[in-house]
Amino acid sequence: SRYFLPDIQRNFVWKKDQIYKLFDSLMRGYPINTMLFWEIDKSKSEEINKKYQVQLLKFISNANTSEKNEIINENEVTSNPYYLVLDGQQRLTSLNIALRGKFYENKKSKELYFNVIDNNEDTDELKFNFEFKHTNKDKEWVNIKEIFNMSSKELDRFIDNYDEVRIKDRDKYDIIKDNINTLHRIFNDNLYFYSEKETDYNKILDIFVRTNSGGTQLSYSDLLFSKIKLTWKEAKDEIDSLLDNINKNNFKFNTDFVLKTFLFLTANKQDEIKFKIENFEQTKINLFVKEWEKIKA
């Protein structure tokens, strides 16, 4: 693989309805916004990782489970260049789940199916019907993975399976044929993406904050805190508990305040109090975890 997530990314949070909407947009030919990748050349990766200690995470392929984004060692990456996703994680993970993975619901593994005939009226809601199913034998529903992996010849043979529909109802057959061809075509069209070749990780973080400003507002400290959480999984619960305690009397201290306090307590010079990646290298994160009880006190 040549596409990974940087450790600043948060978890996959999309629900199945959002995945349906993504595929509906692709079927309609609607843009799904530009993906933003950080392109890293192998000749510079050692220098970047030594200076900034960027950890690479694999995409998950099974949604609604306890599966985490597994850390991969940069030495294991054979592609040159390789890409880290700065904007587009939810969309790309959704595609990965649909095309290579599964969606788990009530402990049952389900795969994404598309209804080749039951189109809705063209409204603001979904026009095309997608659904995660455990098993399916109805010819009106096709497995997305099957269509994705078909060659053009295999696709033609697959459409031939609907010959009985063509004989009975030509209009219905034409809809089925168009839908299957459109579905196959969206996997072969290029998705729009922009590749950033910057080597300064602090600038990459700034780009990341700006491009991920929709929904819950990201801050620079959110990204730095995500590095702490990779080392110490209880970090969020511990800090949330502390903030609940100290904010009882109508104070509004937040995670930024806790991290800034840590930097202040451990800084040897003024520049070490700033929110920047060098001040959250692994040795400092280890110190944060080790001295947490004192910091909390």
Coordinates of C-alpha atoms in Angstrom, one line a residue:
S1 CA 0.0 0.0 0.0
R2 CA 1.1 3.6 -0.6
Y3 CA -1.6 5.4 1.4
F4 CA -1.6 5.8 5.1
L5 CA -2.8 8.1 7.9
P6 CA -0.6 10.3 10.0
D7 CA -0.9 10.0 13.7
I8 CA -2.6 13.4 14.0
Q9 CA -5.8 11.9 12.5
R10 CA -8.7 11.0 14.7
N11 CA -10.7 7.8 14.5
F12 CA -13.2 6.8 11.8
V13 CA -16.6 8.2 12.9
W14 CA -18.9 7.9 9.9
K15 CA -22.2 6.1 10.2
K16 CA -23.5 3.8 7.5
D17 CA -26.0 6.4 6.3
Q18 CA -23.0 8.7 5.5
I19 CA -21.4 5.9 3.5
Y20 CA -24.6 5.5 1.6
K21 CA -24.7 9.2 0.8
L22 CA -21.1 9.1 -0.4
F23 CA -21.9 6.3 -2.9
D24 CA -25.1 8.1 -3.9
S25 CA -23.0 11.2 -4.7
L26 CA -20.5 9.1 -6.8
M27 CA -23.4 7.5 -8.7
R28 CA -24.9 10.9 -9.5
G29 CA -21.5 12.2 -10.7
Y30 CA -21.4 14.8 -7.9
P31 CA -18.0 16.0 -6.6
I32 CA -17.0 14.6 -3.2
N33 CA -14.4 17.3 -2.6
T34 CA -10.7 17.2 -3.1
M35 CA -8.6 14.8 -1.1
L36 CA -5.4 16.3 0.4
F37 CA -2.3 14.1 0.6
W38 CA 1.1 14.7 2.1
E39 CA 3.6 13.2 -0.4
I40 CA 6.7 11.9 1.2
D41 CA 9.8 10.9 -0.8
K42 CA 11.7 8.0 0.7
S43 CA 14.9 9.9 0.4
K44 CA 13.5 12.5 2.9
S45 CA 11.4 10.2 5.1
E46 CA 14.3 9.3 7.4
E47 CA 15.1 13.0 8.1
I48 CA 11.4 13.8 8.6
N49 CA 10.8 10.9 11.0
K50 CA 13.9 11.5 12.9
K51 CA 13.1 15.2 13.4
Y52 CA 9.3 15.0 13.9
Q53 CA 8.7 11.3 14.8
V54 CA 5.7 11.0 12.6
Q55 CA 3.9 7.7 13.1
L56 CA 2.1 6.0 10.1
L57 CA -1.3 4.4 10.6
K58 CA -3.0 1.8 8.4
F59 CA -6.6 2.4 7.3
I60 CA -9.2 0.3 9.1
S61 CA -11.3 -2.1 6.9
N62 CA -13.9 -3.2 9.4
A63 CA -16.3 -0.5 10.6
N64 CA -18.3 -0.4 13.9
T65 CA -15.8 -2.6 15.6
S66 CA -13.0 -2.1 18.1
E67 CA -10.5 -2.2 15.2
K68 CA -7.9 0.5 15.6
N69 CA -5.7 2.1 13.0
E70 CA -2.6 -0.1 13.3
I71 CA 0.8 1.6 13.5
I72 CA 3.1 0.6 10.6
N73 CA 6.9 1.1 10.7
E74 CA 8.1 3.4 8.0
N75 CA 10.8 0.8 7.1
E76 CA 7.9 -1.6 6.1
V77 CA 6.6 0.9 3.5
T78 CA 8.0 -0.1 0.1
S79 CA 6.2 2.5 -2.1
N80 CA 8.2 5.6 -3.1
P81 CA 6.8 8.1 -2.7
Y82 CA 4.1 7.2 -0.2
Y83 CA 1.2 9.4 0.9
L84 CA -0.3 10.4 4.2
V85 CA -4.0 11.6 4.1
L86 CA -4.5 15.1 5.5
D87 CA -8.0 15.6 4.3
G88 CA -10.3 12.8 3.1
Q89 CA -9.9 10.1 5.8
Q90 CA -13.6 9.5 6.4
R91 CA -14.3 9.2 2.6
L92 CA -11.3 7.0 1.9
T93 CA -12.0 4.7 4.9
S94 CA -15.6 4.4 3.7
L95 CA -14.4 3.3 0.3
N96 CA -11.9 0.9 1.9
I97 CA -14.7 -0.6 4.0
A98 CA -17.1 -1.0 1.1
L99 CA -14.5 -2.4 -1.4
R100 CA -12.2 -4.4 0.9
G101 CA -13.8 -4.7 4.3
K102 CA -17.0 -5.2 6.3
F103 CA -19.5 -3.3 8.4
Y104 CA -20.4 -5.0 11.7
E105 CA -23.9 -4.6 13.2
N106 CA -25.3 -6.7 16.1
K107 CA -22.1 -8.8 15.8
K108 CA -23.0 -9.7 12.2
S109 CA -20.6 -8.9 9.4
K110 CA -22.2 -7.1 6.5
E111 CA -21.1 -6.0 3.0
L112 CA -22.3 -3.1 0.9
Y113 CA -25.0 -3.9 -1.7
F114 CA -26.5 -1.7 -4.4
N115 CA -30.1 -2.1 -5.7
V116 CA -29.8 -2.0 -9.5
I117 CA -33.5 -1.2 -10.2
D118 CA -35.1 0.5 -7.2
N119 CA -34.2 4.1 -7.9
N120 CA -35.9 6.9 -6.0
E121 CA -37.1 10.1 -7.5
D122 CA -34.4 12.7 -8.0
T123 CA -34.7 14.6 -4.7
D124 CA -32.3 16.2 -2.2
E125 CA -32.4 12.8 -0.4
L126 CA -30.7 9.6 -1.7
K127 CA -31.6 8.7 -5.3
F128 CA -29.8 5.3 -5.3
N129 CA -30.3 2.6 -2.8
F130 CA -27.3 1.2 -0.9
E131 CA -27.5 -1.1 2.1
F132 CA -25.1 -3.1 4.2
K133 CA -26.5 -6.7 4.2
H134 CA -25.4 -9.9 5.9
T135 CA -26.3 -12.1 3.0
N136 CA -28.3 -11.6 -0.2
K137 CA -29.8 -13.8 -2.9
D138 CA -32.0 -11.3 -4.6
K139 CA -30.7 -10.4 -8.1
E140 CA -31.9 -6.8 -7.6
W141 CA -29.1 -6.3 -5.1
V142 CA -25.5 -6.6 -6.2
N143 CA -22.4 -6.8 -4.0
I144 CA -20.2 -3.7 -4.5
K145 CA -17.0 -5.7 -4.1
E146 CA -18.0 -8.0 -7.0
I147 CA -18.6 -5.1 -9.4
F148 CA -15.4 -3.4 -8.3
N149 CA -13.2 -6.5 -9.1
M150 CA -14.8 -7.2 -12.5
S151 CA -13.0 -6.6 -15.8
S152 CA -15.1 -5.1 -18.7
K153 CA -15.7 -8.6 -20.2
E154 CA -16.7 -10.0 -16.8
L155 CA -19.1 -7.0 -16.4
D156 CA -20.7 -7.7 -19.8
R157 CA -21.2 -11.4 -18.8
F158 CA -22.7 -10.3 -15.5
I159 CA -25.2 -8.0 -17.2
D160 CA -26.2 -11.0 -19.5
N161 CA -27.6 -12.6 -16.3
Y162 CA -30.5 -10.1 -16.7
D163 CA -31.5 -11.3 -20.1
E164 CA -34.8 -12.6 -18.8
V165 CA -35.6 -9.0 -17.7
R166 CA -34.7 -7.6 -21.1
I167 CA -37.2 -10.0 -22.8
K168 CA -40.0 -9.0 -20.4
D169 CA -39.3 -5.4 -19.8
R170 CA -36.8 -3.5 -22.0
D171 CA -37.1 -0.3 -20.0
K172 CA -36.4 -2.0 -16.7
Y173 CA -33.4 -3.8 -18.3
D174 CA -32.0 -0.5 -19.6
I175 CA -32.1 1.0 -16.1
I176 CA -30.3 -2.1 -14.7
K177 CA -27.7 -2.0 -17.3
D178 CA -27.1 1.7 -16.9
N179 CA -26.9 1.5 -13.1
I180 CA -24.4 -1.4 -13.2
N181 CA -22.2 0.3 -15.8
T182 CA -22.3 3.6 -13.9
L183 CA -21.4 1.8 -10.7
H184 CA -18.4 0.1 -12.3
R185 CA -17.3 3.3 -14.0
I186 CA -17.1 5.3 -10.7
F187 CA -14.3 2.9 -9.5
N188 CA -12.3 3.6 -12.6
D189 CA -12.7 7.4 -12.6
N190 CA -9.9 9.3 -10.9
L191 CA -10.9 11.0 -7.6
Y192 CA -9.6 14.5 -7.3
F193 CA -6.7 14.9 -5.0
Y194 CA -4.0 17.5 -4.2
S195 CA -0.5 16.4 -3.1
E196 CA 1.5 18.5 -0.8
K197 CA 5.3 18.0 -0.8
E198 CA 6.2 20.2 2.2
T199 CA 8.9 18.7 4.5
D200 CA 8.2 21.0 7.5
Y201 CA 5.7 19.1 9.7
N202 CA 4.6 22.3 11.5
K203 CA 3.4 23.7 8.2
I204 CA 1.7 20.4 7.5
L205 CA -0.1 20.6 10.9
D206 CA -1.2 24.1 10.0
I207 CA -2.6 22.9 6.6
F208 CA -4.3 20.1 8.4
V209 CA -6.1 22.4 10.9
R210 CA -7.3 24.7 8.1
T211 CA -8.6 21.9 5.9
N212 CA -10.4 20.1 8.8
S213 CA -12.2 23.1 10.1
G214 CA -15.7 21.8 9.3
G215 CA -17.8 20.2 12.0
T216 CA -16.1 20.1 15.3
Q217 CA -13.4 22.7 15.2
L218 CA -9.9 21.3 15.3
S219 CA -7.2 23.1 17.1
Y220 CA -3.4 22.7 16.9
S221 CA -3.4 21.2 20.4
D222 CA -6.0 18.6 19.3
L223 CA -3.4 17.3 16.9
L224 CA -0.6 17.3 19.4
F225 CA -2.9 15.6 22.0
S226 CA -3.6 12.9 19.5
K227 CA 0.2 12.0 19.7
I228 CA -0.1 11.6 23.5
K229 CA -3.2 9.4 23.1
L230 CA -1.2 7.0 20.9
T231 CA 1.2 6.4 23.7
W232 CA -1.2 6.6 26.6
K233 CA -4.7 5.4 25.8
E234 CA -6.2 6.6 29.1
A235 CA -5.1 10.2 28.4
K236 CA -8.5 11.5 27.3
D237 CA -10.3 10.0 30.3
E238 CA -7.7 11.3 32.7
I239 CA -7.7 14.8 31.4
D240 CA -11.5 14.9 31.1
S241 CA -11.8 13.8 34.7
L242 CA -9.3 16.5 35.8
L243 CA -11.2 19.2 33.9
D244 CA -14.5 18.1 35.3
N245 CA -13.0 18.5 38.8
I246 CA -11.4 21.9 38.3
N247 CA -14.3 23.4 36.3
K248 CA -16.9 22.7 39.0
N249 CA -17.0 26.3 40.1
N250 CA -17.9 27.7 36.7
F251 CA -14.3 27.7 35.3
K252 CA -13.7 26.9 31.7
F253 CA -10.3 25.3 31.6
N254 CA -9.8 23.0 28.6
T255 CA -7.2 20.5 27.2
D256 CA -5.2 23.4 25.8
F257 CA -4.7 24.7 29.4
V258 CA -3.5 21.3 30.6
L259 CA -1.0 20.8 27.8
K260 CA 0.3 24.4 28.1
T261 CA 0.7 23.8 31.9
F262 CA 2.8 20.7 31.1
L263 CA 5.0 22.7 28.6
F264 CA 5.4 25.4 31.2
L265 CA 6.5 23.0 33.9
T266 CA 9.0 21.2 31.7
A267 CA 10.4 24.1 29.6
N268 CA 14.0 25.2 29.9
K269 CA 13.5 28.1 27.5
Q270 CA 10.6 30.2 26.2
D271 CA 10.4 28.5 22.8
E272 CA 9.6 25.2 24.5
I273 CA 6.3 26.5 25.8
K274 CA 4.9 26.9 22.2
F275 CA 2.4 24.5 20.7
K276 CA 4.6 22.9 18.0
I277 CA 5.6 19.4 17.1
E278 CA 9.2 19.6 18.5
N279 CA 7.8 20.2 22.0
F280 CA 5.7 17.0 21.8
E281 CA 8.5 14.6 20.7
Q282 CA 8.3 11.1 22.1
T283 CA 10.6 11.8 25.1
K284 CA 8.4 14.7 26.2
I285 CA 5.3 12.5 25.7
N286 CA 6.8 9.8 27.9
L287 CA 7.6 12.5 30.5
F288 CA 4.0 13.7 30.4
V289 CA 2.7 10.2 31.1
K290 CA 5.3 9.5 33.8
E291 CA 4.7 12.8 35.7
W292 CA 0.9 12.9 35.2
E293 CA 0.0 12.7 38.9
K294 CA 2.3 15.6 39.7
I295 CA 1.0 17.6 36.8
K296 CA -2.6 16.9 37.9
A297 CA -1.8 17.9 41.5

